[in-house]
PDB file of C-alpha atoms in Angstrom:
ATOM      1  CA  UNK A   1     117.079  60.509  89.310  1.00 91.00           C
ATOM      2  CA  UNK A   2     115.709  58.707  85.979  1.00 95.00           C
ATOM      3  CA  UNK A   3     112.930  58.975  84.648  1.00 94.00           C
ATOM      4  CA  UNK A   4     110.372  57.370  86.202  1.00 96.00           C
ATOM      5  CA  UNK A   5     111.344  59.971  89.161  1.00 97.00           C
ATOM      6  CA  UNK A   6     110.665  62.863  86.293  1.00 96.00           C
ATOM      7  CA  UNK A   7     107.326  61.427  85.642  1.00 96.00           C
ATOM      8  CA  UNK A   8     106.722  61.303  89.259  1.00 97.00           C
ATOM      9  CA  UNK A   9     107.803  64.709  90.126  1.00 96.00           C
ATOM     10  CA  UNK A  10     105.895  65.721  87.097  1.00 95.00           C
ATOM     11  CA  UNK A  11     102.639  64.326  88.050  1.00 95.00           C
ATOM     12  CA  UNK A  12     103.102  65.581  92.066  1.00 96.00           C
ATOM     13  CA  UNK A  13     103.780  69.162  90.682  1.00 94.00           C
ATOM     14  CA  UNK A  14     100.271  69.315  88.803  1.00 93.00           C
ATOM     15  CA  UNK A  15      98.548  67.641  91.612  1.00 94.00           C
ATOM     16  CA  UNK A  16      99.870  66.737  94.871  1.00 94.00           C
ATOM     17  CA  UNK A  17      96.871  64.770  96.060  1.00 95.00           C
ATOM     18  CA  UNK A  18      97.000  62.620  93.135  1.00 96.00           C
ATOM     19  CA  UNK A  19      96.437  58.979  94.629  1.00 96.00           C
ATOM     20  CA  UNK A  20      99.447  56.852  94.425  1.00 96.00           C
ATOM     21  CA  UNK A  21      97.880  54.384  92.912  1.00 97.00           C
ATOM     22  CA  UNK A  22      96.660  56.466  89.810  1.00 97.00           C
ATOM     23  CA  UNK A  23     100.957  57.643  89.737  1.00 97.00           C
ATOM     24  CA  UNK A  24     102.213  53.878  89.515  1.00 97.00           C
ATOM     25  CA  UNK A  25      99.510  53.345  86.835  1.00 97.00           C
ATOM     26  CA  UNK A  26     101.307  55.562  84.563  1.00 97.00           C
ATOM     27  CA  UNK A  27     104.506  54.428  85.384  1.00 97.00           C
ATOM     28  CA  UNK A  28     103.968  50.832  85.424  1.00 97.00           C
ATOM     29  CA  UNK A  29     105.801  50.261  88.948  1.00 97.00           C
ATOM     30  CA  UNK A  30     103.399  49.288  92.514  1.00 97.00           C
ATOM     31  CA  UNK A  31     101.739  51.620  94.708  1.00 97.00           C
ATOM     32  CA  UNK A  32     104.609  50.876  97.255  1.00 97.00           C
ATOM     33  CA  UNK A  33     107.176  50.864  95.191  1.00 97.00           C
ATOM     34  CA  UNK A  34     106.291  54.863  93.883  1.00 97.00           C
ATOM     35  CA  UNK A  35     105.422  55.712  97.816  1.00 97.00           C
ATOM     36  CA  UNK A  36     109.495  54.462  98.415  1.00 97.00           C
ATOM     37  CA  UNK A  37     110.633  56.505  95.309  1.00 97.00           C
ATOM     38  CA  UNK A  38     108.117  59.842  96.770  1.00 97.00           C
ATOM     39  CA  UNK A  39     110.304  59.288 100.055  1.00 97.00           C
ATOM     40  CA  UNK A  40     113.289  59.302  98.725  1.00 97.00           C
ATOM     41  CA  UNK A  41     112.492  62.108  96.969  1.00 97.00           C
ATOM     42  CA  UNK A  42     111.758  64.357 100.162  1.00 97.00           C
ATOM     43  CA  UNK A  43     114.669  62.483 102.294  1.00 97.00           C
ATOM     44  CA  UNK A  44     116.952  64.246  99.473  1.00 97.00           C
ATOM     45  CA  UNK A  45     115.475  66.996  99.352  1.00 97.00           C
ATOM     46  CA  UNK A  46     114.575  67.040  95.803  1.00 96.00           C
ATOM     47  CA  UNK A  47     111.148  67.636  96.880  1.00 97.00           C
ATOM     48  CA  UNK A  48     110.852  70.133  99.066  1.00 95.00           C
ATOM     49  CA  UNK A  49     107.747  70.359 100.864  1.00 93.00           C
ATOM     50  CA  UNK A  50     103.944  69.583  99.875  1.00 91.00           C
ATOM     51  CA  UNK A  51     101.473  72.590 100.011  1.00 89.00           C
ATOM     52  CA  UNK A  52      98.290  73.792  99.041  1.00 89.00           C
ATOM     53  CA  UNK A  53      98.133  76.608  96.781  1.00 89.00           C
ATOM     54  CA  UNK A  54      95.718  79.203  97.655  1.00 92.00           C
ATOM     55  CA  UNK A  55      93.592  81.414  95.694  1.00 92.00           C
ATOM     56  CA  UNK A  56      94.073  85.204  96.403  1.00 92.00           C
ATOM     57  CA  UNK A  57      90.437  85.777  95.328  1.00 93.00           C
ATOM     58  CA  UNK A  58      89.023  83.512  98.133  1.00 96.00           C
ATOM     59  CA  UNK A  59      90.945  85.399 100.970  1.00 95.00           C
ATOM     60  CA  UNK A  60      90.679  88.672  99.391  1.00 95.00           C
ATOM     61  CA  UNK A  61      94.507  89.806  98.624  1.00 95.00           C
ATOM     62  CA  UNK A  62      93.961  90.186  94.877  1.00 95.00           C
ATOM     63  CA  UNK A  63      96.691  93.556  94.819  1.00 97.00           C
ATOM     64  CA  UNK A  64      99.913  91.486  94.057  1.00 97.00           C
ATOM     65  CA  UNK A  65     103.426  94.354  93.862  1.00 98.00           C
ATOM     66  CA  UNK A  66     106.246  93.776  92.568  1.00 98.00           C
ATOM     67  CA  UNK A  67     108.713  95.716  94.767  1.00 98.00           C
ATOM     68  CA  UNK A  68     112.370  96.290  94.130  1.00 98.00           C
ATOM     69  CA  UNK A  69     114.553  97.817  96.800  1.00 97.00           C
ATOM     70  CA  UNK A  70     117.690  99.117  97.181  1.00 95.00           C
ATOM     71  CA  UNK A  71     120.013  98.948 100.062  1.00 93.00           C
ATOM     72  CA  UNK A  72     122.241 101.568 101.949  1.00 90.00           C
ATOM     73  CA  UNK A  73     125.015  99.000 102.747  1.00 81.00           C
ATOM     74  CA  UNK A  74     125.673  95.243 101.856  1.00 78.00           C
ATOM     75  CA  UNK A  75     126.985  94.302 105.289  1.00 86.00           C
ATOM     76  CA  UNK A  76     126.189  90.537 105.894  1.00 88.00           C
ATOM     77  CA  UNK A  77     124.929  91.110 109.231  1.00 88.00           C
ATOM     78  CA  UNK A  78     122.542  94.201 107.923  1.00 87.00           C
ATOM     79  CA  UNK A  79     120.983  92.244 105.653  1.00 90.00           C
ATOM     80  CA  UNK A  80     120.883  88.862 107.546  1.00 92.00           C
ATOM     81  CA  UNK A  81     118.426  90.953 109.822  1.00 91.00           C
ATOM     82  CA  UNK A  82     117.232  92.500 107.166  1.00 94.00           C
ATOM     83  CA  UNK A  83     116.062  89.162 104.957  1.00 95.00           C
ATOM     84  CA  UNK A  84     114.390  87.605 108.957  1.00 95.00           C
ATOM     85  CA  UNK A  85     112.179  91.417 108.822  1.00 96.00           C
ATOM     86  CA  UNK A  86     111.179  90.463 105.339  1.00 97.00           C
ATOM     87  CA  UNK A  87     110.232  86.522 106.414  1.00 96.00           C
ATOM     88  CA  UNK A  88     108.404  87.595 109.316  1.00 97.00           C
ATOM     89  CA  UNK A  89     106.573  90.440 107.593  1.00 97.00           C
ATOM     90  CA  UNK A  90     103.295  88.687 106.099  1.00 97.00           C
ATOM     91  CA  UNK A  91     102.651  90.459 103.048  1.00 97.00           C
ATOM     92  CA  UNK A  92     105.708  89.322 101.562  1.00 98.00           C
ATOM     93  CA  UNK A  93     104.671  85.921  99.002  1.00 96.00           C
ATOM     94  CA  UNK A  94     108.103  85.633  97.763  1.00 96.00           C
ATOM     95  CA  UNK A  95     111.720  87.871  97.828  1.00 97.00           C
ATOM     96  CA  UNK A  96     115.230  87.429  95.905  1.00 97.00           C
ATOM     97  CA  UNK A  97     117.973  89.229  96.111  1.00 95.00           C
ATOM     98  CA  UNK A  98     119.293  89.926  92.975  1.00 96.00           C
ATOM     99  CA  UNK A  99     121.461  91.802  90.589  1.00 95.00           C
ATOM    100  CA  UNK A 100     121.655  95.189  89.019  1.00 93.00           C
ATOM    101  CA  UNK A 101     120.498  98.479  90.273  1.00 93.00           C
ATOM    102  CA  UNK A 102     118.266  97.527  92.910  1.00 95.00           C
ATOM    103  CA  UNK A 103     119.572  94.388  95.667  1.00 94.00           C
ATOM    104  CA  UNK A 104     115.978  93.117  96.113  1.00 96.00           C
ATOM    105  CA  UNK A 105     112.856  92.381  94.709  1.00 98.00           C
ATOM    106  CA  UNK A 106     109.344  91.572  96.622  1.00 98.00           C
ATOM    107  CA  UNK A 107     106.380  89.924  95.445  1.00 98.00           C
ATOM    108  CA  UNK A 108     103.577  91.310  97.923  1.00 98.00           C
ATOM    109  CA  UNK A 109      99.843  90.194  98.299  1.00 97.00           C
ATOM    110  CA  UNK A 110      97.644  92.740  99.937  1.00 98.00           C
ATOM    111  CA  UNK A 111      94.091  93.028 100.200  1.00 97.00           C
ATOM    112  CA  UNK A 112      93.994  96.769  98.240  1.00 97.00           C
ATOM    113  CA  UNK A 113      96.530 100.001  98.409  1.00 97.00           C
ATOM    114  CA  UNK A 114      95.512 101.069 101.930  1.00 98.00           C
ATOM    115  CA  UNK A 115      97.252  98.056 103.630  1.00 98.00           C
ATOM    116  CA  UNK A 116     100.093  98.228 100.753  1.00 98.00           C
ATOM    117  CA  UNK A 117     100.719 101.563 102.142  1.00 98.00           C
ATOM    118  CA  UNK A 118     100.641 100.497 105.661  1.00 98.00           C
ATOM    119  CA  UNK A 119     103.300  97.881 104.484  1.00 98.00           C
ATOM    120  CA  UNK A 120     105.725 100.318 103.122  1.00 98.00           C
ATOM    121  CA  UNK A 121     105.435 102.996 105.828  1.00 97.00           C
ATOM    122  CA  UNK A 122     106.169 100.002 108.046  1.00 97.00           C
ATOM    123  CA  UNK A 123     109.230  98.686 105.772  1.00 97.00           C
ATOM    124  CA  UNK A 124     110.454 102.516 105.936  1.00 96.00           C
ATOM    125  CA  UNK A 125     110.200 103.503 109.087  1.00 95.00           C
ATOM    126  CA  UNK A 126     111.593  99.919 110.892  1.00 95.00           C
ATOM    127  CA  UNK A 127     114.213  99.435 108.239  1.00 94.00           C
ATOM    128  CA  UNK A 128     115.127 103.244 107.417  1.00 89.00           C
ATOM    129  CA  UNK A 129     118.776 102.173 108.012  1.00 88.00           C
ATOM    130  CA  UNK A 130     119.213  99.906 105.430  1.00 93.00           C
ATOM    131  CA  UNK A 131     116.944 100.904 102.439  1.00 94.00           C
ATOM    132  CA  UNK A 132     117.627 103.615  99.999  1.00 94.00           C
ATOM    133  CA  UNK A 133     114.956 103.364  97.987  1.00 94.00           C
ATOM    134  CA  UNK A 134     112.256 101.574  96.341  1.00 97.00           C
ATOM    135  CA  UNK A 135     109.937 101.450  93.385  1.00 97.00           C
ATOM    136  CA  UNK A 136     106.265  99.505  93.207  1.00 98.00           C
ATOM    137  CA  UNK A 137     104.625  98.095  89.999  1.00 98.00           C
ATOM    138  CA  UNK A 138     101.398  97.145  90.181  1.00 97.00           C
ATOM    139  CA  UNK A 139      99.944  93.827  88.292  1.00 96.00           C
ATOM    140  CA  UNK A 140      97.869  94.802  86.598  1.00 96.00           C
ATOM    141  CA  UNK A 141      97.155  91.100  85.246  1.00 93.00           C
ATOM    142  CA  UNK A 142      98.460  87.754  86.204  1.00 90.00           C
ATOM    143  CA  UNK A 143      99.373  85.952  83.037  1.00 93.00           C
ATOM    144  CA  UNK A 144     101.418  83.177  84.444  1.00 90.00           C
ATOM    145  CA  UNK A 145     101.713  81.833  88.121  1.00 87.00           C
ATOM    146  CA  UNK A 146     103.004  78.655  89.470  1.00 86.00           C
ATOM    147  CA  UNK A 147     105.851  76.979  90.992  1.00 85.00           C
ATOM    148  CA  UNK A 148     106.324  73.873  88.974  1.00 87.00           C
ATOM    149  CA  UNK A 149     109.576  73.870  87.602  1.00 89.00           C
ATOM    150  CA  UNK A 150     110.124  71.357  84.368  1.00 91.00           C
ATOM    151  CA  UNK A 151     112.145  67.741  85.303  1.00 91.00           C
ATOM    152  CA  UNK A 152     112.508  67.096  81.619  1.00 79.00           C
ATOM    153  CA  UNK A 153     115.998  66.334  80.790  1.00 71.00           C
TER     154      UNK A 153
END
């Protein structure tokens, strides 16, 4: 990757529908040539996939938690099933499994505490084998959200 690719990748991250033409402006290559260089981005798989970024506040799930859990048991096969519960449920924006005291940590967008409730009495009572325990913290405020990650060398 050099760095016309950086510039690229830079550009796509703040705007994904940015014409192609306006991208090989700024780098000085063709329209075609920066559509090759986009594919062979995604072909290996340094771009990922293209989405659209939706706003909470248009389809009312402004409650984002923060949910760490702990596990009874770190068997793979527990918590193989475990991780395809946590894809399929559809509350859950984002999970890692992590270090320290608790094995996992949620981000979950719900419309208010009613259906966060509903979400962790569902969590307990389908999953009351495997987790322990877990603690919720509120946001109270977003003060930074996005998935752009920097390409700078």
């Amino acid at each position: 990757m050099d760095d016309i690719d950086r510039t690229i990748l830079s550009m796509l991250q703040e705007n994904a529908d940015i014409p192609g033409k306006v991208i090989a402006d700024a780098v000085n290559l063709s329209t075609s040539a920066v559509e090759r260089r986009i594919g062979k981005l995604k072909q290996d798989g340094i771009i990922e996939k293209i989405v659209a970024v939706v706003s909470p506040k248009a389809i009312d799930r402004t409650l984002s938690v923060l949910v760490e859990l702990e596990i009874q048991n770190e068997h793979r096969h527990a918590l193989e099933q475990f991780q395809r519960w946590l894809d399929h449920a559809p509350e859950v924006q984002s999970c890692w499994y992590v270090t320290g005291d608790m094995d996992y940590v949620l981000l979950v967008a719900v419309r208010n505490l009613e259906e966060y409730n509903a979400f962790i009495e569902r969590l307990m009572g389908e999953q009351q084998a495997l987790v322990r325990k877990y603690k919720s913290l509120i946001a109270l405020k977003t003060v930074k959200h996005g998935l752009g990650l920097s390409v700078l060398e």
